[in-house]
Amino acid sequence: YQGENNMGGVKGSALANVGYSCEQRALVQGWRKIWSETPGTTDPMAPFGIVTLASSGSEGGPDMGAMRLAQTAGYGVLPSPELPNTFVAQAFDLDDKWGPGAGPCQSDAPTGWACCDYSWGLAGKCTYNKTRCAGRESLCAPACASTETRSVMGGIHPRWKKPVGDRLGIAAFNTVYGGSKAYTGPTLAGCTMDNNVLTVQFNTTLLRGDTLQIGPFPGPPTDLSSGGGEMSSSGSQMYVQINASLFCIEKRPALNSTGGALGYDYCPTWAGGDGSGGDPTIPLDTQWIRVNYTKASDTAITVDLSPLNGSTPTAIQYAWGVVDCCDHTDPNLYITHGCGLCPIMSTSNLPANPFKARIKSGKCECVAPQVC
């Protein structure tokens, strides 16, 4: 349950022995080795749970989506061949549900109501003002109750811990402690293009009898219909690209023969590129277009490609990068309730695992070691 301080580094690929992905594997192997050195103590293959980073944990570093992928050693789900007897709890949608300090109840700014009284350091402060809050005490009671649990370092460490524990418990029970139900949320199995209709399928084996649940698409804080791969994704959380040359799991700075930066990026082979020098005129991992979708079956969705105006999608991603699942069009957000969950869930209340894949010859193609 860490990784924030590693966001400035290479997320990499365990398959290529590069970056955090490789380090995640080494950490699990190393701790197991040390813990089991004394015979009869810890099992050499002791269960190991991993929590992916919440979106507020980037600390300004790039490629949050690649980081979460690296936390699974590049497979997008656990357990995996690189990390056997492990399980993962996704937390991309579990930022602090009350901001912290968001909304008028918790604000003593000129437009705030100043109904709460707290001081959270990096998260700011609010001084209760009886006059400004008059008549709003009951309305703001849920928001003010959230301030009873103090925030540490602002939103970097979300206070919303119970859902994390719930997901870890479900995953642990159903992987290593005898359970037989789903231990992870909907996981990309593949996609198909047929007569300009894109259908995304989820792994039925991993669903273990669960079915897809498609929730409402939260309203975004701004127009995020198109942009770069590190944009704050909202609404449906689903985006497609229509320029195959821009696809990359994790772009890296292009260097000259002496190691100096050339001022633009390239895509390594382990990140889905060809390893060439890149194009300084067109930034990689950009021009993503947000699309909506509907439930096609208990294990698949149909993507609405009308925003593409007839163009063919060349890549698809879901809940990748910095994710915002709050409905910013809801007038009661941060007043009577906090943020909700992202749209694609399972009947076990587990979120879909984030994914990013090329679309080639009408089918999804994941970057190894992930398979789809």
XYZ file of C-alpha atoms in Angstrom, residues 15-369:
355
model
C 8.950 -8.712 -18.429
C 11.779 -6.426 -19.542
C 13.244 -6.121 -16.016
C 12.688 -2.370 -16.094
C 11.378 0.068 -13.483
C 8.856 -0.217 -10.664
C 7.150 -3.206 -12.270
C 10.354 -5.178 -11.807
C 10.893 -3.707 -8.339
C 7.376 -4.720 -7.251
C 8.170 -8.328 -8.123
C 11.531 -8.128 -6.336
C 9.920 -6.623 -3.219
C 7.441 -9.484 -2.879
C 10.104 -12.109 -3.535
C 12.554 -10.435 -1.157
C 10.148 -10.051 1.743
C 8.995 -13.647 1.377
C 12.596 -14.847 1.412
C 13.490 -12.879 4.538
C 10.299 -13.776 6.430
C 10.740 -17.503 5.741
C 14.475 -17.806 6.500
C 13.758 -19.431 9.866
C 12.227 -22.893 9.238
C 8.724 -23.346 10.557
C 7.853 -19.652 10.569
C 6.448 -17.877 7.515
C 5.521 -19.855 4.411
C 7.992 -19.061 1.564
C 4.932 -18.353 -0.597
C 3.019 -16.347 1.984
C -0.030 -14.496 0.623
C 0.699 -10.903 -0.358
C -1.873 -8.172 -0.921
C -1.254 -5.004 -2.939
C -3.332 -1.814 -3.068
C -3.021 0.320 -6.198
C -2.583 4.063 -5.898
C -5.503 6.419 -5.505
C -5.421 9.235 -8.040
C -4.438 11.787 -5.407
C -1.192 9.885 -4.816
C 0.686 10.931 -7.934
C 2.715 13.612 -6.110
C 2.948 15.330 -9.475
C 4.522 12.351 -11.217
C 3.371 11.242 -14.688
C 1.812 8.021 -15.964
C -0.452 7.054 -13.083
C -2.077 4.393 -15.261
C 1.299 2.817 -15.996
C 2.070 2.879 -12.274
C -1.026 0.881 -11.387
C -0.149 -1.578 -14.130
C 3.375 -1.826 -12.697
C 1.950 -2.586 -9.263
C 0.653 -5.839 -10.793
C 4.010 -6.464 -12.546
C 2.366 -5.584 -15.861
C -0.559 -8.030 -15.830
C -3.319 -5.646 -14.770
C -4.662 -8.179 -12.257
C -3.334 -10.498 -9.553
C -2.337 -13.243 -9.011
C -0.099 -13.579 -12.055
C 2.829 -15.754 -13.189
C 5.234 -13.061 -11.959
C 3.443 -12.645 -8.608
C 1.840 -15.966 -7.586
C -0.284 -16.213 -4.447
C -0.953 -12.484 -4.448
C -4.096 -10.375 -4.699
C -4.845 -6.755 -5.505
C -7.334 -4.162 -4.308
C -7.899 -1.391 -6.821
C -8.050 2.077 -5.248
C -8.056 4.310 -8.341
C -11.631 5.303 -7.450
C -11.069 5.688 -3.714
C -9.736 9.206 -3.335
C -10.902 11.108 -0.256
C -14.659 11.238 -0.879
C -14.981 14.614 0.884
C -12.084 16.304 -0.864
C -10.780 16.693 1.829
C -11.995 20.171 2.593
C -14.094 20.457 -0.564
C -17.455 22.164 -0.964
C -19.031 25.207 0.680
C -19.677 23.593 4.071
C -15.968 23.079 4.681
C -14.878 26.456 3.297
C -14.507 29.839 4.924
C -13.541 31.444 1.609
C -15.744 34.386 0.530
C -18.176 32.039 -1.245
C -18.063 29.355 1.477
C -20.584 28.739 4.239
C -18.014 28.098 7.005
C -20.155 25.521 8.811
C -17.268 23.227 9.804
C -14.349 23.958 12.088
C -11.044 22.208 11.380
C -7.368 22.672 10.592
C -5.684 20.040 8.419
C -2.362 21.505 7.466
C -1.865 20.706 3.786
C -5.610 20.180 3.371
C -6.303 23.710 4.577
C -8.519 24.962 7.351
C -11.975 26.346 8.038
C -13.146 28.459 10.953
C -16.803 28.058 11.917
C -18.831 31.226 11.320
C -22.244 31.181 12.996
C -23.621 34.010 10.892
C -22.614 32.593 7.497
C -23.677 29.073 8.424
C -27.058 30.091 9.835
C -29.798 27.727 8.668
C -27.329 25.311 7.071
C -26.158 23.379 10.138
C -28.284 20.292 9.455
C -27.592 20.380 5.727
C -23.837 20.476 6.345
C -23.835 17.894 9.138
C -22.517 15.054 6.888
C -19.711 17.232 5.541
C -18.702 18.439 8.990
C -18.828 14.892 10.369
C -16.181 13.946 7.817
C -13.761 16.418 9.420
C -13.707 14.377 12.634
C -11.194 12.066 10.952
C -8.152 14.210 10.356
C -6.547 14.300 6.931
C -2.789 13.756 6.722
C -0.850 15.431 3.921
C -4.013 16.607 2.182
C -5.455 14.164 -0.347
C -2.289 12.087 -0.760
C -3.513 9.690 1.938
C -7.306 9.392 1.502
C -9.292 8.820 4.698
C -11.732 6.511 2.878
C -10.128 3.287 4.165
C -13.053 0.917 4.725
C -13.666 0.245 1.011
C -9.952 -0.533 0.644
C -10.200 -3.013 3.506
C -13.395 -4.508 2.076
C -11.742 -5.088 -1.297
C -8.622 -6.566 0.286
C -10.775 -8.860 2.408
C -12.814 -10.083 -0.563
C -9.659 -10.679 -2.598
C -7.817 -12.450 0.227
C -10.733 -14.700 1.144
C -11.425 -15.775 -2.425
C -7.794 -16.389 -3.414
C -6.024 -17.864 -0.384
C -8.542 -18.489 2.399
C -10.973 -20.919 0.840
C -13.531 -18.677 -0.864
C -14.829 -19.447 -4.324
C -16.414 -16.182 -5.437
C -14.883 -13.355 -7.471
C -11.686 -11.870 -6.044
C -11.306 -9.094 -8.597
C -13.529 -6.839 -10.637
C -14.332 -7.007 -14.356
C -11.073 -7.601 -16.244
C -10.513 -6.970 -19.945
C -10.619 -10.156 -21.995
C -10.703 -8.579 -25.454
C -12.719 -6.473 -27.854
C -14.131 -6.804 -31.360
C -15.071 -4.361 -34.103
C -17.975 -5.399 -36.320
C -19.781 -2.999 -38.677
C -18.365 -0.036 -36.755
C -19.661 -1.418 -33.455
C -17.041 -1.897 -30.730
C -17.798 -4.549 -28.126
C -15.577 -4.936 -25.066
C -15.589 -8.338 -23.385
C -14.635 -9.061 -19.774
C -13.013 -12.250 -18.484
C -15.794 -14.664 -17.527
C -13.417 -16.953 -15.620
C -12.329 -14.139 -13.318
C -15.912 -12.921 -12.883
C -16.735 -16.287 -11.278
C -20.451 -15.831 -11.793
C -20.498 -12.086 -11.164
C -22.087 -9.835 -13.770
C -21.378 -6.314 -14.935
C -23.074 -3.392 -13.241
C -22.991 -0.124 -15.196
C -23.556 2.898 -13.002
C -24.294 6.480 -14.028
C -21.572 8.516 -15.695
C -20.583 11.299 -13.303
C -20.597 14.821 -14.645
C -17.085 16.218 -15.242
C -15.696 19.414 -13.754
C -14.636 20.570 -17.239
C -14.932 19.442 -20.852
C -12.672 16.417 -21.028
C -13.843 15.014 -24.353
C -10.329 14.993 -25.754
C -6.844 15.443 -24.446
C -3.658 13.740 -23.291
C -3.230 10.417 -21.551
C -2.588 12.063 -18.174
C -5.793 14.106 -18.210
C -8.193 13.765 -15.319
C -10.670 11.298 -16.787
C -14.285 11.647 -15.740
C -17.713 10.750 -17.074
C -17.653 7.273 -18.571
C -13.884 6.899 -17.886
C -13.649 5.300 -21.363
C -11.522 6.839 -24.127
C -10.418 5.786 -27.600
C -7.645 6.928 -29.931
C -7.844 7.165 -33.711
C -4.128 7.597 -34.438
C -2.180 4.356 -33.947
C 1.172 6.145 -33.923
C 0.307 7.938 -30.669
C -0.284 4.836 -28.551
C 2.057 4.187 -25.642
C 1.713 2.651 -22.183
C 4.507 4.847 -20.852
C 6.396 7.389 -22.936
C 10.019 8.172 -22.103
C 12.272 11.151 -22.946
C 14.161 10.753 -26.237
C 17.929 11.096 -25.711
C 20.866 11.845 -27.972
C 24.038 9.750 -28.188
C 25.504 11.405 -25.084
C 22.377 11.001 -22.967
C 21.081 14.539 -23.371
C 17.331 15.142 -23.674
C 16.075 15.970 -27.158
C 12.941 17.692 -25.905
C 10.394 15.092 -26.982
C 9.367 11.532 -26.126
C 9.554 8.061 -27.630
C 7.731 4.818 -26.820
C 9.935 1.874 -25.661
C 9.229 -1.591 -27.008
C 8.230 -2.762 -23.528
C 5.593 0.001 -23.480
C 4.024 -1.001 -26.785
C 6.180 1.108 -29.115
C 8.801 0.287 -31.697
C 11.607 1.935 -29.736
C 12.270 4.504 -32.447
C 13.139 8.107 -31.691
C 9.596 9.454 -31.702
C 8.072 12.428 -33.482
C 8.782 15.862 -31.987
C 5.759 17.354 -33.754
C 3.069 15.138 -32.191
C 3.173 14.298 -28.448
C 2.676 10.619 -27.676
C -0.320 9.378 -25.695
C -2.559 12.287 -26.694
C -5.750 12.811 -28.718
C -7.895 10.517 -26.604
C -11.634 10.942 -27.217
C -14.135 10.174 -24.492
C -16.901 7.740 -25.434
C -19.926 6.304 -23.673
C -21.120 2.718 -23.569
C -24.043 0.510 -22.618
C -24.304 -2.962 -21.173
C -24.434 -5.530 -23.995
C -24.596 -8.627 -21.781
C -23.642 -9.761 -18.301
C -20.007 -9.853 -19.421
C -19.703 -7.237 -22.193
C -20.349 -3.611 -23.079
C -21.013 -1.863 -26.395
C -19.075 1.356 -26.975
C -20.744 4.322 -28.677
C -18.347 5.436 -31.430
C -20.456 8.311 -32.731
C -18.017 10.962 -31.358
C -15.427 9.589 -33.825
C -17.474 10.792 -36.819
C -16.734 7.642 -38.792
C -13.066 7.258 -37.833
C -11.824 3.836 -36.749
C -10.550 3.461 -33.168
C -6.941 2.315 -32.866
C -6.755 2.044 -29.067
C -8.968 2.023 -26.002
C -8.464 2.787 -22.317
C -10.597 2.742 -19.185
C -9.930 4.421 -15.818
C -6.371 5.102 -16.903
C -4.282 7.846 -15.361
C -5.775 10.335 -12.925
C -9.384 9.305 -12.381
C -12.198 11.469 -11.021
C -15.394 9.594 -10.216
C -17.138 12.554 -8.551
C -20.308 13.924 -10.123
C -19.404 17.603 -10.294
C -22.830 18.464 -11.742
C -24.520 17.313 -8.513
C -25.422 20.431 -6.470
C -25.257 18.416 -3.236
C -21.752 17.038 -3.814
C -19.590 17.663 -0.719
C -22.677 18.942 1.138
C -24.954 15.976 1.876
C -22.651 13.313 0.453
C -19.191 12.751 -0.949
C -17.990 11.210 -4.189
C -19.332 7.965 -5.585
C -17.713 5.083 -7.444
C -16.749 4.672 -11.085
C -19.242 3.330 -13.633
C -18.102 -0.259 -14.333
C -18.495 -2.478 -11.267
C -19.328 -6.115 -10.590
C -22.176 -7.539 -8.533
C -19.571 -8.133 -5.793
C -19.113 -4.339 -5.750
C -15.588 -4.588 -7.153
C -14.452 -2.035 -9.747
C -13.298 -2.946 -13.230
C -9.522 -3.185 -13.456
C -8.082 -0.265 -15.459
C -6.927 -1.214 -18.943
C -5.279 0.171 -22.046
C -4.896 -1.704 -25.326
C -4.349 -1.248 -29.028
C -7.100 -2.168 -31.471
C -5.606 -3.960 -34.465
C -7.480 -5.814 -37.199
C -10.701 -5.308 -35.283
C -9.458 -6.822 -32.008
C -7.893 -5.622 -28.780
C -4.179 -6.280 -28.401
C -2.656 -5.784 -24.937
C 0.988 -5.023 -24.273
C 2.833 -8.055 -22.880
C 2.778 -9.566 -20.358
